[in-house]
Structures are given as C-alpha cells and as structure tokens.
Tab-separated table of C-alpha atoms in Angstrom:
chain	number	residue	atom	x	y	z
A	41	MET	CA	13.938	-22.634	33.671
A	42	ASN	CA	15.909	-25.758	33.188
A	43	GLY	CA	18.603	-26.506	30.802
A	44	SER	CA	16.401	-28.259	28.150
A	45	THR	CA	15.432	-24.885	26.427
A	46	PRO	CA	16.547	-25.174	22.977
A	47	PRO	CA	18.489	-22.341	21.246
A	48	ALA	CA	15.604	-19.975	21.298
A	49	ALA	CA	17.802	-17.195	22.703
A	50	GLN	CA	18.510	-16.343	19.148
A	51	LEU	CA	15.189	-14.533	19.208
A	52	GLY	CA	15.043	-11.267	17.388
A	53	THR	CA	17.636	-12.444	14.522
A	54	ALA	CA	16.231	-12.398	11.036
A	55	VAL	CA	14.408	-15.494	9.920
A	56	SER	CA	14.914	-15.843	6.093
A	57	VAL	CA	12.287	-18.218	4.371
A	58	PRO	CA	11.347	-18.668	0.694
A	59	PRO	CA	8.852	-16.054	-0.239
A	60	THR	CA	6.142	-18.637	-0.769
A	61	THR	CA	6.376	-20.694	2.417
A	62	GLY	CA	6.649	-19.913	6.017
A	63	PRO	CA	7.850	-21.908	9.270
A	64	ASP	CA	5.415	-24.538	10.715
A	65	VAL	CA	3.628	-22.458	13.461
A	66	ASN	CA	0.394	-22.833	15.229
A	67	TRP	CA	-0.762	-19.234	15.034
A	68	SER	CA	-3.584	-19.814	17.674
A	69	ILE	CA	-0.815	-20.722	20.267
A	70	VAL	CA	1.237	-17.747	19.192
A	71	ALA	CA	-1.562	-15.320	19.717
A	72	GLU	CA	-2.218	-16.777	23.204
A	73	LEU	CA	1.323	-16.638	24.202
A	74	ARG	CA	1.841	-13.259	22.693
A	75	ALA	CA	-1.137	-12.035	24.779
A	76	ARG	CA	0.289	-13.532	28.070
A	77	ALA	CA	3.974	-12.125	27.220
A	78	SER	CA	2.334	-8.808	26.567
A	79	GLU	CA	0.458	-8.673	29.900
A	80	GLN	CA	3.683	-9.760	31.855
A	81	LEU	CA	5.942	-7.340	29.895
A	82	SER	CA	3.433	-4.419	30.563
A	83	GLN	CA	3.267	-5.190	34.224
A	84	ALA	CA	7.002	-5.423	34.482
A	85	VAL	CA	7.645	-2.042	32.531
A	86	ALA	CA	4.973	-0.270	34.696
A	87	SER	CA	6.523	-1.359	37.956
A	88	ASP	CA	10.159	-0.390	36.795
A	89	ARG	CA	10.832	3.286	37.749
A	90	SER	CA	14.122	3.182	35.580
A	91	ARG	CA	11.957	3.055	32.485
A	92	LEU	CA	13.446	0.406	30.313
A	93	ASP	CA	14.603	1.524	27.012
A	94	LYS	CA	13.683	-0.402	23.866
A	95	ALA	CA	16.639	-2.806	23.914
A	96	ALA	CA	16.125	-3.588	27.538
A	97	GLN	CA	12.344	-4.233	26.940
A	98	GLN	CA	13.110	-6.773	24.230
A	99	GLU	CA	15.751	-8.360	26.366
A	100	LEU	CA	13.006	-8.913	29.186
A	101	GLY	CA	10.570	-9.857	26.452
A	102	ARG	CA	12.935	-12.506	25.397
A	103	SER	CA	13.095	-14.031	28.916
A	104	ILE	CA	9.356	-13.960	29.164
A	105	VAL	CA	8.743	-15.651	25.948
A	106	LEU	CA	11.139	-18.455	26.741
A	107	ASP	CA	9.610	-18.973	30.020
A	108	LEU	CA	6.197	-19.061	28.453
A	109	ILE	CA	7.394	-21.606	25.657
A	110	GLU	CA	8.697	-24.003	28.582
A	111	SER	CA	5.610	-23.771	30.560
A	112	ALA	CA	3.621	-24.405	27.361
A	113	MET	CA	5.865	-27.551	26.677
A	114	ALA	CA	5.516	-28.487	30.352
A	115	ASP	CA	1.611	-28.351	29.974
A	116	ASP	CA	1.590	-30.319	26.926
A	117	VAL	CA	3.731	-33.316	28.552
A	118	ASP	CA	1.433	-33.307	31.677
A	119	ALA	CA	-1.669	-33.539	29.398
A	120	GLY	CA	-0.185	-36.551	27.499
A	121	ARG	CA	0.122	-34.456	24.308
A	122	GLY	CA	3.977	-34.955	23.894
A	123	GLY	CA	6.812	-32.934	23.817
A	124	TRP	CA	7.894	-30.037	21.323
A	125	SER	CA	10.579	-30.861	18.810
A	126	PRO	CA	13.550	-28.311	18.961
A	127	GLY	CA	12.436	-27.035	15.715
A	128	ARG	CA	8.879	-26.170	16.820
A	129	GLN	CA	10.403	-24.664	20.101
A	130	GLN	CA	12.611	-22.331	17.831
A	131	THR	CA	9.815	-21.349	15.326
A	132	THR	CA	7.296	-20.689	18.010
A	133	ALA	CA	9.537	-18.652	20.303
A	134	GLN	CA	10.569	-16.568	17.190
A	135	ALA	CA	6.806	-15.970	16.038
A	136	VAL	CA	5.644	-14.903	19.641
A	137	PHE	CA	8.776	-12.627	19.726
A	138	ASP	CA	7.895	-11.238	16.342
A	139	SER	CA	4.200	-10.774	17.217
A	140	LEU	CA	5.347	-8.843	20.347
A	141	PHE	CA	7.975	-6.497	18.838
A	142	ARG	CA	8.376	-6.660	15.305
A	143	LEU	CA	5.784	-7.488	12.449
A	144	GLY	CA	4.322	-11.028	13.461
A	145	ARG	CA	3.510	-13.133	10.484
A	146	LEU	CA	4.725	-10.366	8.170
A	147	GLN	CA	8.353	-10.478	9.709
A	148	PRO	CA	9.762	-13.459	7.605
A	149	LEU	CA	8.621	-11.630	4.425
A	150	VAL	CA	10.194	-8.232	5.405
A	151	ASP	CA	13.354	-10.283	6.238
A	152	ASN	CA	13.457	-11.985	2.969
A	153	ASP	CA	15.956	-10.118	0.905
A	154	ASP	CA	14.427	-11.367	-2.336
A	155	ILE	CA	11.081	-9.496	-1.660
A	156	GLU	CA	10.897	-5.858	-2.523
A	157	ASN	CA	7.293	-5.068	-1.993
A	158	ILE	CA	4.297	-6.858	-0.198
A	159	VAL	CA	0.655	-6.344	-1.315
A	160	ILE	CA	-2.396	-7.527	0.883
A	161	VAL	CA	-5.915	-7.269	-0.204
A	162	GLY	CA	-7.317	-9.272	2.862
A	163	HIS	CA	-5.649	-11.779	5.112
A	164	ASP	CA	-5.496	-14.432	2.645
A	165	ASN	CA	-4.795	-12.537	-0.697
A	166	VAL	CA	-1.212	-11.771	-0.655
A	167	LEU	CA	0.991	-10.707	-3.569
A	168	LEU	CA	4.901	-10.435	-3.366
A	169	GLU	CA	7.034	-8.544	-5.812
A	170	LEU	CA	10.699	-9.907	-6.105
A	171	ILE	CA	13.733	-7.877	-6.457
A	172	ASP	CA	13.768	-8.790	-10.330
A	173	GLY	CA	10.151	-7.316	-10.660
A	174	THR	CA	8.562	-11.064	-10.709
A	175	LEU	CA	5.115	-11.042	-8.985
A	176	ILE	CA	4.161	-14.329	-6.876
A	177	ASP	CA	1.503	-15.400	-4.443
A	178	GLY	CA	2.221	-15.441	-0.734
A	179	LEU	CA	0.773	-17.304	2.212
A	180	PRO	CA	-1.941	-15.786	4.322
A	181	VAL	CA	-0.785	-13.278	6.844
A	182	ALA	CA	-3.724	-13.795	9.513
A	183	ASP	CA	-6.308	-16.194	10.140
A	184	SER	CA	-8.930	-13.597	9.317
A	185	ASP	CA	-9.422	-9.940	8.205
A	186	GLN	CA	-10.348	-8.788	11.655
A	187	GLU	CA	-7.118	-10.397	13.052
A	188	LEU	CA	-4.985	-8.440	10.392
A	189	ILE	CA	-6.958	-5.286	11.347
A	190	ASP	CA	-6.240	-5.819	15.044
A	191	PHE	CA	-2.721	-6.296	14.540
A	192	LEU	CA	-2.258	-3.305	12.336
A	193	VAL	CA	-3.915	-1.126	15.124
A	194	PHE	CA	-1.333	-2.567	17.677
A	195	LEU	CA	1.391	-1.963	15.280
A	196	ALA	CA	0.282	1.654	14.782
A	197	SER	CA	-0.111	2.314	18.639
A	198	ARG	CA	3.274	0.745	19.847
A	199	SER	CA	5.378	3.332	17.620
A	200	GLU	CA	7.781	5.087	20.168
A	201	VAL	CA	8.249	8.119	17.782
A	202	ASN	CA	5.232	9.332	15.888
A	203	ALA	CA	2.776	6.963	17.107
A	204	ARG	CA	-0.197	6.914	14.630
A	205	SER	CA	-3.940	6.136	15.141
A	206	PHE	CA	-5.890	3.586	13.130
A	207	SER	CA	-9.579	3.190	13.752
A	208	GLU	CA	-13.067	3.650	12.244
A	209	ALA	CA	-12.475	7.307	12.925
A	210	GLN	CA	-9.019	7.248	11.237
A	211	PRO	CA	-9.301	4.481	8.539
A	212	ARG	CA	-5.938	5.124	7.028
A	213	LEU	CA	-2.461	4.349	8.251
A	214	HIS	CA	0.990	5.378	6.831
A	215	LEU	CA	3.626	4.238	9.143
A	216	ARG	CA	7.498	3.866	9.151
A	217	LEU	CA	8.777	0.497	9.971
A	218	ASP	CA	11.875	-0.510	11.783
A	219	GLY	CA	14.712	-1.135	9.131
A	220	GLY	CA	13.124	1.829	7.017
A	221	SER	CA	10.247	0.087	5.201
A	222	ARG	CA	7.036	1.882	4.892
A	223	LEU	CA	3.641	0.486	5.526
A	224	ALA	CA	0.460	2.034	4.025
A	225	ALA	CA	-2.988	0.618	5.257
A	226	ALA	CA	-6.662	1.306	4.847
A	227	ALA	CA	-9.660	-0.410	6.514
A	228	TRP	CA	-13.322	0.434	7.255
A	229	VAL	CA	-13.468	2.314	3.968
A	230	THR	CA	-12.416	-0.641	1.965
A	231	PRO	CA	-14.117	-3.941	1.370
A	232	ARG	CA	-11.326	-5.749	2.836
A	233	PRO	CA	-8.163	-4.523	4.966
A	234	SER	CA	-5.618	-3.206	2.420
A	235	VAL	CA	-1.754	-2.990	3.107
A	236	VAL	CA	1.120	-2.192	1.190
A	237	ILE	CA	4.698	-2.653	2.537
A	238	ARG	CA	7.390	-1.020	0.431
A	239	ARG	CA	10.999	-2.455	1.071
A	240	HIS	CA	13.980	-0.135	0.113
A	241	ARG	CA	16.564	-2.854	-1.162
A	242	LEU	CA	18.475	-0.066	-2.912
A	243	MET	CA	19.843	2.280	-0.159
A	244	GLN	CA	23.296	3.159	-0.943
A	245	VAL	CA	22.629	3.504	-4.555
A	246	THR	CA	24.193	5.652	-7.355
A	247	LEU	CA	23.447	6.514	-10.777
A	248	ASP	CA	25.931	3.929	-12.080
A	249	ASP	CA	23.995	1.171	-10.085
A	250	LEU	CA	20.738	2.231	-11.953
A	251	VAL	CA	22.766	2.009	-15.323
A	252	ALA	CA	23.712	-1.555	-14.428
A	253	ARG	CA	20.096	-2.229	-13.763
A	254	GLU	CA	19.195	-0.890	-17.252
A	255	MET	CA	16.957	1.764	-15.610
A	256	MET	CA	18.876	4.370	-17.670
A	257	SER	CA	21.498	4.816	-20.191
A	258	PRO	CA	25.003	5.893	-19.494
A	259	THR	CA	24.396	9.096	-21.375
A	260	ALA	CA	21.328	9.810	-19.244
A	261	ALA	CA	23.214	9.282	-16.024
A	262	SER	CA	26.063	11.472	-17.173
A	263	PHE	CA	23.372	14.147	-17.763
A	264	LEU	CA	21.611	13.912	-14.627
A	265	ARG	CA	24.963	13.644	-12.477
A	266	ALA	CA	26.105	16.886	-14.025
A	267	ALA	CA	22.572	18.543	-13.495
A	268	VAL	CA	22.808	17.611	-9.721
A	269	ARG	CA	26.365	19.129	-9.546
A	270	ALA	CA	25.344	22.223	-11.194
A	271	ARG	CA	22.456	22.805	-8.733
A	272	ARG	CA	19.757	22.372	-11.138
A	273	SER	CA	16.321	21.711	-9.779
A	274	ILE	CA	14.950	18.345	-10.426
A	275	VAL	CA	11.442	16.717	-10.169
A	276	VAL	CA	11.180	12.936	-10.321
A	277	ALA	CA	7.841	12.054	-11.517
A	278	GLY	CA	5.976	8.530	-12.268
A	279	ALA	CA	3.324	6.155	-11.073
A	280	GLN	CA	3.577	4.554	-7.624
A	281	GLY	CA	6.224	2.130	-7.139
A	282	ALA	CA	7.970	3.338	-10.552
A	283	GLY	CA	11.124	3.881	-8.424
A	284	LYS	CA	11.098	7.649	-7.627
A	285	THR	CA	12.547	7.259	-4.167
A	286	THR	CA	15.385	4.916	-5.386
A	287	LEU	CA	16.253	7.572	-8.215
A	288	VAL	CA	16.146	10.454	-5.715
A	289	ARG	CA	18.640	8.716	-3.592
A	290	ALA	CA	20.838	8.014	-6.410
A	291	LEU	CA	20.638	11.607	-7.493
A	292	CYS	CA	21.575	12.620	-3.921
A	293	SER	CA	24.839	10.486	-4.119
A	294	GLU	CA	26.086	13.081	-6.392
A	295	ILE	CA	25.645	15.963	-3.971
A	296	ASP	CA	28.933	16.906	-2.211
A	297	PRO	CA	29.405	15.135	1.168
A	298	MET	CA	30.092	18.427	3.052
A	299	GLU	CA	26.919	20.254	1.677
A	300	ALA	CA	23.983	20.725	4.382
A	301	ILE	CA	20.836	19.009	3.273
A	302	GLY	CA	17.381	19.120	4.570
A	303	THR	CA	14.833	16.206	3.655
A	304	PHE	CA	11.174	16.673	4.024
A	305	GLU	CA	8.856	13.612	4.118
A	306	THR	CA	5.598	12.469	5.332
A	307	GLU	CA	7.387	9.202	6.431
A	308	TYR	CA	11.126	8.673	6.276
A	309	GLU	CA	11.987	6.827	3.087
A	310	LEU	CA	14.900	8.367	1.764
A	311	HIS	CA	16.976	7.785	5.109
A	312	LEU	CA	19.948	10.095	3.835
A	313	HIS	CA	20.378	11.051	7.588
A	314	GLU	CA	21.187	7.266	8.225
A	315	LEU	CA	23.332	6.541	5.078
A	316	GLY	CA	26.303	8.363	6.353
A	317	ARG	CA	27.085	9.773	3.060
A	318	HIS	CA	26.717	13.364	3.931
A	319	LYS	CA	27.929	14.935	7.097
A	320	VAL	CA	24.931	17.324	7.697
A	321	VAL	CA	21.427	15.971	6.921
A	322	HIS	CA	18.438	17.728	8.835
A	323	ALA	CA	15.588	15.426	8.338
A	324	TRP	CA	11.913	16.592	8.891
A	325	GLU	CA	9.133	14.151	9.039
A	326	ALA	CA	5.466	15.193	8.982
A	327	ARG	CA	3.347	14.484	12.067
A	328	PRO	CA	-0.237	13.930	11.961
A	329	GLY	CA	-2.358	15.376	14.735
A	330	SER	CA	-5.006	13.855	16.984
A	331	GLY	CA	-8.411	14.719	18.619
A	332	GLU	CA	-10.851	17.072	17.376
A	333	ARG	CA	-9.907	19.897	14.836
A	334	ALA	CA	-9.486	23.513	15.818
A	335	LEU	CA	-11.216	26.336	13.988
A	336	ASP	CA	-8.406	26.449	11.591
A	337	GLY	CA	-9.136	22.883	10.623
A	338	ARG	CA	-5.928	21.468	12.294
A	339	GLN	CA	-5.758	18.747	14.772
A	340	ALA	CA	-3.390	19.155	17.997
A	341	GLY	CA	0.155	18.184	17.472
A	342	GLU	CA	0.031	18.378	13.544
A	343	PHE	CA	3.232	19.151	11.975
A	344	THR	CA	3.161	19.574	8.148
A	345	LEU	CA	5.713	19.733	5.417
A	346	ASP	CA	4.901	23.287	4.394
A	347	GLU	CA	5.694	24.234	7.947
A	348	ALA	CA	8.934	22.316	7.908
A	349	LEU	CA	9.996	23.895	4.731
A	350	VAL	CA	9.367	27.285	6.183
A	351	ASP	CA	11.367	26.305	9.246
A	352	SER	CA	14.189	25.190	7.338
A	353	PHE	CA	14.864	28.724	6.086
A	354	ARG	CA	16.817	29.274	9.276
A	355	PHE	CA	19.037	26.180	8.994
A	356	ASN	CA	21.382	27.324	6.217
A	357	LEU	CA	20.793	24.601	3.977
A	358	SER	CA	22.401	23.931	0.785
A	359	ARG	CA	19.689	21.769	-0.691
A	360	GLN	CA	16.208	20.843	0.005
A	361	ILE	CA	14.878	17.480	-0.763
A	362	VAL	CA	11.262	16.852	-0.741
A	363	GLY	CA	10.268	13.192	-0.610
A	364	GLU	CA	6.982	13.544	-2.346
A	365	VAL	CA	5.097	16.842	-3.212
A	366	ARG	CA	1.211	16.146	-2.755
A	367	GLY	CA	0.026	19.663	-2.055
A	368	LYS	CA	0.670	23.227	-0.801
A	369	GLU	CA	4.012	22.463	0.370
A	370	ILE	CA	5.301	23.100	-3.105
A	371	TRP	CA	4.817	26.764	-2.590
A	372	ALA	CA	7.308	26.887	0.325
A	373	MET	CA	9.569	24.677	-1.961
A	374	ILE	CA	9.333	27.290	-4.790
A	375	LYS	CA	10.553	29.826	-2.277
A	376	ALA	CA	13.321	27.801	-1.488
A	377	MET	CA	14.265	27.133	-5.151
A	378	GLU	CA	14.287	30.733	-5.905
A	379	SER	CA	17.678	30.788	-4.174
A	380	GLY	CA	19.002	28.700	-7.012
A	381	THR	CA	20.611	26.287	-4.521
A	382	GLY	CA	19.103	23.235	-6.332
A	383	SER	CA	16.347	20.979	-4.959
A	384	ILE	CA	15.113	17.551	-5.668
A	385	SER	CA	11.547	16.191	-5.319
A	386	THR	CA	9.088	13.846	-6.436
A	387	THR	CA	5.520	13.775	-7.518
A	388	HIS	CA	2.972	11.466	-9.047
A	389	ALA	CA	2.264	11.917	-12.755
A	390	ALA	CA	1.694	10.036	-15.709
A	391	ASP	CA	4.125	11.808	-17.969
A	392	ALA	CA	6.491	14.745	-17.446
A	393	VAL	CA	4.112	17.396	-19.120
A	394	SER	CA	1.377	16.282	-16.699
A	395	ALA	CA	3.911	16.625	-13.814
A	396	VAL	CA	4.042	20.291	-14.555
A	397	ARG	CA	0.033	20.640	-14.452
A	398	LYS	CA	0.125	18.481	-11.252
A	399	LEU	CA	2.636	20.939	-9.413
A	400	VAL	CA	0.552	23.925	-10.557
A	401	THR	CA	-2.256	22.589	-9.035
A	402	CYS	CA	-0.631	21.661	-5.727
A	403	ALA	CA	0.836	25.270	-5.674
A	404	MET	CA	-2.758	26.623	-5.893
A	405	GLU	CA	-3.588	24.675	-2.803
A	406	ALA	CA	-1.473	27.361	-0.824
A	407	GLY	CA	-4.462	29.893	-1.132
A	408	PRO	CA	-6.378	32.240	-3.243
A	409	HIS	CA	-3.442	34.412	-3.638
A	410	VAL	CA	-1.639	31.851	-5.746
A	411	THR	CA	-3.188	31.972	-8.942
A	412	GLN	CA	-2.901	29.518	-11.811
A	413	GLY	CA	-0.943	32.111	-13.608
A	414	LEU	CA	1.390	32.901	-10.624
A	415	ALA	CA	1.921	29.271	-9.803
A	416	THR	CA	2.859	28.437	-13.424
A	417	SER	CA	5.306	31.364	-13.884
A	418	LYS	CA	7.012	30.499	-10.517
A	419	LEU	CA	7.417	26.863	-11.517
A	420	ALA	CA	8.775	27.519	-14.912
A	421	ALA	CA	11.221	29.856	-13.434
A	422	THR	CA	12.616	27.432	-10.727
A	423	VAL	CA	12.182	23.824	-11.768
A	424	ASP	CA	14.758	22.861	-14.450
A	425	LEU	CA	14.070	19.373	-15.202
A	426	ILE	CA	11.579	16.794	-14.807
A	427	VAL	CA	12.512	13.124	-15.042
A	428	GLN	CA	9.585	10.610	-15.706
A	429	LEU	CA	9.868	7.128	-14.870
A	430	SER	CA	7.738	4.370	-16.409
A	431	MET	CA	6.887	0.955	-15.016
A	432	GLU	CA	5.839	-1.832	-17.113
A	433	THR	CA	4.171	-5.088	-16.005
A	434	LYS	CA	4.036	-8.014	-18.347
A	435	ALA	CA	3.177	-11.617	-18.127
A	436	VAL	CA	5.787	-14.189	-17.620
A	437	PRO	CA	5.994	-17.987	-17.122
A	438	GLY	CA	4.637	-18.553	-13.791
A	439	GLY	CA	3.490	-15.146	-13.067
A	440	ALA	CA	4.215	-11.463	-14.129
A	441	GLN	CA	7.227	-9.194	-14.064
A	442	ARG	CA	7.725	-5.323	-13.696
A	443	THR	CA	10.429	-3.250	-15.579
A	444	ARG	CA	11.211	0.159	-14.290
A	445	ARG	CA	13.230	2.827	-16.390
A	446	VAL	CA	13.665	6.458	-17.073
A	447	ALA	CA	11.148	7.238	-19.889
A	448	GLU	CA	11.886	10.650	-20.695
A	449	ILE	CA	13.642	14.056	-19.322
A	450	ILE	CA	12.171	17.232	-20.254
A	451	ALA	CA	13.783	20.693	-19.558
A	452	LEU	CA	11.323	23.378	-18.257
A	453	ALA	CA	11.473	27.129	-18.946
A	454	PRO	CA	9.345	30.256	-18.984
A	455	GLY	CA	7.218	30.425	-21.918
A	456	GLU	CA	5.304	33.291	-23.725
A	457	ARG	CA	2.262	31.057	-25.077
A	458	GLU	CA	-1.081	30.684	-23.018
A	459	VAL	CA	0.285	27.840	-21.078
A	460	GLY	CA	3.062	29.961	-19.597
A	461	TYR	CA	6.036	27.629	-19.865
A	462	ALA	CA	7.929	25.956	-22.445
A	463	THR	CA	9.279	22.162	-22.476
A	464	THR	CA	12.027	20.549	-24.327
A	465	HIS	CA	12.484	16.809	-24.484
A	466	VAL	CA	16.256	16.406	-23.624
A	467	PHE	CA	15.781	12.733	-23.727
A	468	ARG	CA	12.537	10.993	-25.277
A	469	GLY	CA	11.613	7.460	-24.914
A	470	ASP	CA	12.176	5.222	-28.146
A	471	ALA	CA	9.958	2.409	-29.280
A	472	SER	CA	11.239	0.284	-26.435
A	473	GLY	CA	10.447	2.993	-23.764
A	474	VAL	CA	14.210	3.778	-23.338
A	475	ALA	CA	15.028	7.404	-22.928
A	476	ARG	CA	17.319	8.378	-25.659
A	477	PRO	CA	18.998	11.881	-26.498
A	478	ASP	CA	16.592	14.263	-28.529
A	479	VAL	CA	17.110	18.051	-28.155
A	480	LEU	CA	19.487	19.811	-26.130
A	481	PRO	CA	18.905	23.607	-25.124
A	482	ASP	CA	21.890	25.675	-25.647
A	483	GLU	CA	22.127	26.511	-21.695
A	484	TYR	CA	22.484	22.768	-20.862
A	485	ARG	CA	25.834	22.445	-23.043
A	486	ALA	CA	27.422	24.081	-19.989
A	487	LEU	CA	26.987	20.836	-18.063
A	488	ALA	CA	29.853	19.560	-19.866
A	489	HIS	CA	31.669	21.705	-17.139
A	490	TYR	CA	30.279	19.376	-14.634
A	491	GLY	CA	31.095	16.088	-16.281
A	492	PHE	CA	28.266	15.622	-18.707
A	493	ASP	CA	29.433	13.610	-21.668
A	494	LEU	CA	28.440	16.017	-24.253
A	495	ALA	CA	29.979	14.240	-27.328
A	496	ALA	CA	28.227	11.007	-26.426
A	497	TYR	CA	25.087	12.895	-26.288
A	498	LEU	CA	25.462	14.472	-29.566
A	499	SER	CA	26.639	11.342	-31.219
A	500	THR	CA	23.485	9.649	-30.670
A	501	GLN	CA	20.736	12.443	-31.292
A	502	PRO	CA	18.360	11.480	-34.003
A	503	TYR	CA	19.716	14.149	-36.202
A	504	GLY	CA	23.364	13.448	-35.582
A	505	ALA	CA	26.241	15.314	-33.690
A	506	GLN	CA	25.947	19.039	-33.471
A	507	PRO	CA	29.035	21.318	-33.444
C-alpha cells in the first residue's frame, strides 16, 4: 500500500448520522468488496493455527478492507473513471467494515444516539422511534427483501456465542447484538421480512431518572423503592415496547450492591452483569437447540429458562430476576419466590389483573399436575405487586409520538372468592393516565421503614389522609 490512503484506518469507530439520512455509499460496490474481504479473511483465519481472537480478526479485516479499497481506486483510475474523493474512500471503507463485522447498512442507525427502536417491514419500509418517542421514516436498509434476508442469515450465523439459525426451517430469529441491542426477525412466514431492533438507551437508570422523564410520580417511585428494599416480589406488566426492561433495571438499582443476583433471559437485555452496580450477578441466557427433535420434543443443545431457574437454587442467590415470563418457567420461579427473598420479572398483559390471569396460564404449562386452582393460589401467595405500564401513541406535527408511564400498581393477595385471589389498587390511573394513590393495604404501611413516603401518599389519596 502507498501513502495515499485516506484516514480510513479509523474503521470500526461509530458513524453517527441523522436518522433520515445516510452516507453516500454505492452499496453494490460495498457488497462486492465485502464478499472479497470475507473470502480473504476466512482463508487467513483458517491458515492461522494460533486462532485469532475477535479483536485480531477485526484488525486483520481492517487491513484487508483498506487494501481492497486501494485496489478498487486504482482499477477506476486505470479504466478512466477517475479517482475517489477522500470522503468516498472513508465512507466506503467504513461500510465494508460494518458489513463484514457489524450491522452493515443498519449500523449508522444503531450508532445514532437519537434512535431508540428500529422497525423494518421490508427492505424499504423503515420506521424509527427516537428517544423522545417521535416516530419518523428511515431510509431503505437493503436493495431488496432477499438482500435483507441474506444479511440476517449471515448475522445469525456469525455469532461467536449462542449462534442462531435463520432459515425456512427456522423462520424466526432472536439475537443479542454487540452493545446490548436486541434483534427480532421473521421471514418466510411473513409477506416481507420483518425486523425490530430494540436499543437500550437507559442502562444505568434509577427510579429518580424515570420520575424526571415523567414515567411515574415521586410518590410511586418512593413506594416501589421501598418495596424492593423490603424484598417484595414484583411483576412488571405491559405491552411490547412499553418500557418494562427499563423499569426492571431501575428497580434493580435499589438492590444492595452486595446481594447475589441471578438473571434469567431468553436474550440478554437487562445487562446487570455488565453494569458494575452489583458485585455478584449470575446471568443465565436460554439457548435454542438445533437439528431434529428427540422423543421428548427437545432439540440437541437446548437450554431453557426453567432449567436455569432450577439450576440457580444451588447458587445461593439473594434475588431472581426473570427478564420475561412467557411459559412454564414461572413454576420454577414460584418455587424460588416461596423462599421470600423477593423477585422481579416482566410479562405482557393489557392491564394488571390480566397479568394475573396470564401468569396462571403460564404456570399451568408446567404440566397436568399444575391445576388452575393450584397455580392461582401459589401466585397469590408469592407475587406481591404488579406494576402495569401503558404506552400511548398520538399524532404530532410531522409524525407521531409515544408516551410511556406507570398506569397502575396493584397489590395481590390470597382470596376466598372463586377467583382465588384479591387485588387492591394501590395506585390507579387518573383521567390523564398517570398512576395516583388510591387504597393502601395496612400491611404496606410498614414500607415506611424502608423509605416509603407514607405521608405524601396519604395526603394525595382521593379520600384524604388517613391516620
């Protein structure tokens, strides 16, 4: 290589662009250079007996990409097509590197700190949700639907840890991306490839941060903070994208740093083991199996959340945090909650009472030995609070905007009626959807010992302060 190469050695650094624009890149050239770079890199890695680690592979990849860029520039000059500007060299080199090691045309969107969620329904139908809740259109992320599918297949297969299959036989994909974002995709069973990338902008988040963002009132934050410290078991419910993971992170910030925590997730989203706030965090991630199913219906290598929860009983955990309860893992979680150490989990539900019914259904998936009555009684005895989140989308000039907030908090207790449980609205949504103090069960007055502002709660109850 000669000394004329532009500052493309900065490959791998973040490229931040406005959410509706992107660098001027010829993506057909990028695809060609990426294929050649991938082939050269594969040959180099295969011939290297020292087995290059990820960082070394990327460094080698940088060198290969820069050589290919210089060769492509020389070919254009020889063919009379003229040279490349420094800007074109830089953006093309970055695009090739991103396609080889990162997220290709999606990378500028993931790097943009203004973007929280990326929704794709076909290569040219892209919707971006900004951190303030605004929804805007994005540029195409591929030249065709097939190109988008091909890249997703490549992305799934190159994962060094928990590689996933994405094919007609496995038409869904759930993937944890570098940096903590989560990708969900579907193809072959949908008219066009569908992709959602959820970015976690609020990592080191506290309840006070959510108060500042008007997600909840200071009184509600005081109540939840005390509930965590008092080891109450809490379920956070809401629709997809309502902010459940963010709230769980904020709740976990109230756990003493020296408590041993176990997290259980299908794909890492909480990242408590990376935040450095707690000294001991055992983080379990489910693993899908592969190949044909055995007689028990399992695929080879499969590792489920309920297995992780059972295994965790030997880890001397102080708290179990389940990223999302979807099925029979709730039964193992109930067994953990019976120890009274306090747990935090999430589930999808339209309202807090519906969340109870959803969890009962999930528990019954554990087998015929778990009847509706048994599941209901166990849940009523172990789950203390359900925090319901709401998400409202409304039209604003130039697009739409989403607002997320705590809509209600109910206390759950065993009941003598047919349903088998009793609920009390500790906080109930007002006309504007904000959760306000309603009825406080006597047992929750004791949370004042853990910092709950009981006076503030009582002073704003609809029927006034109570002695």
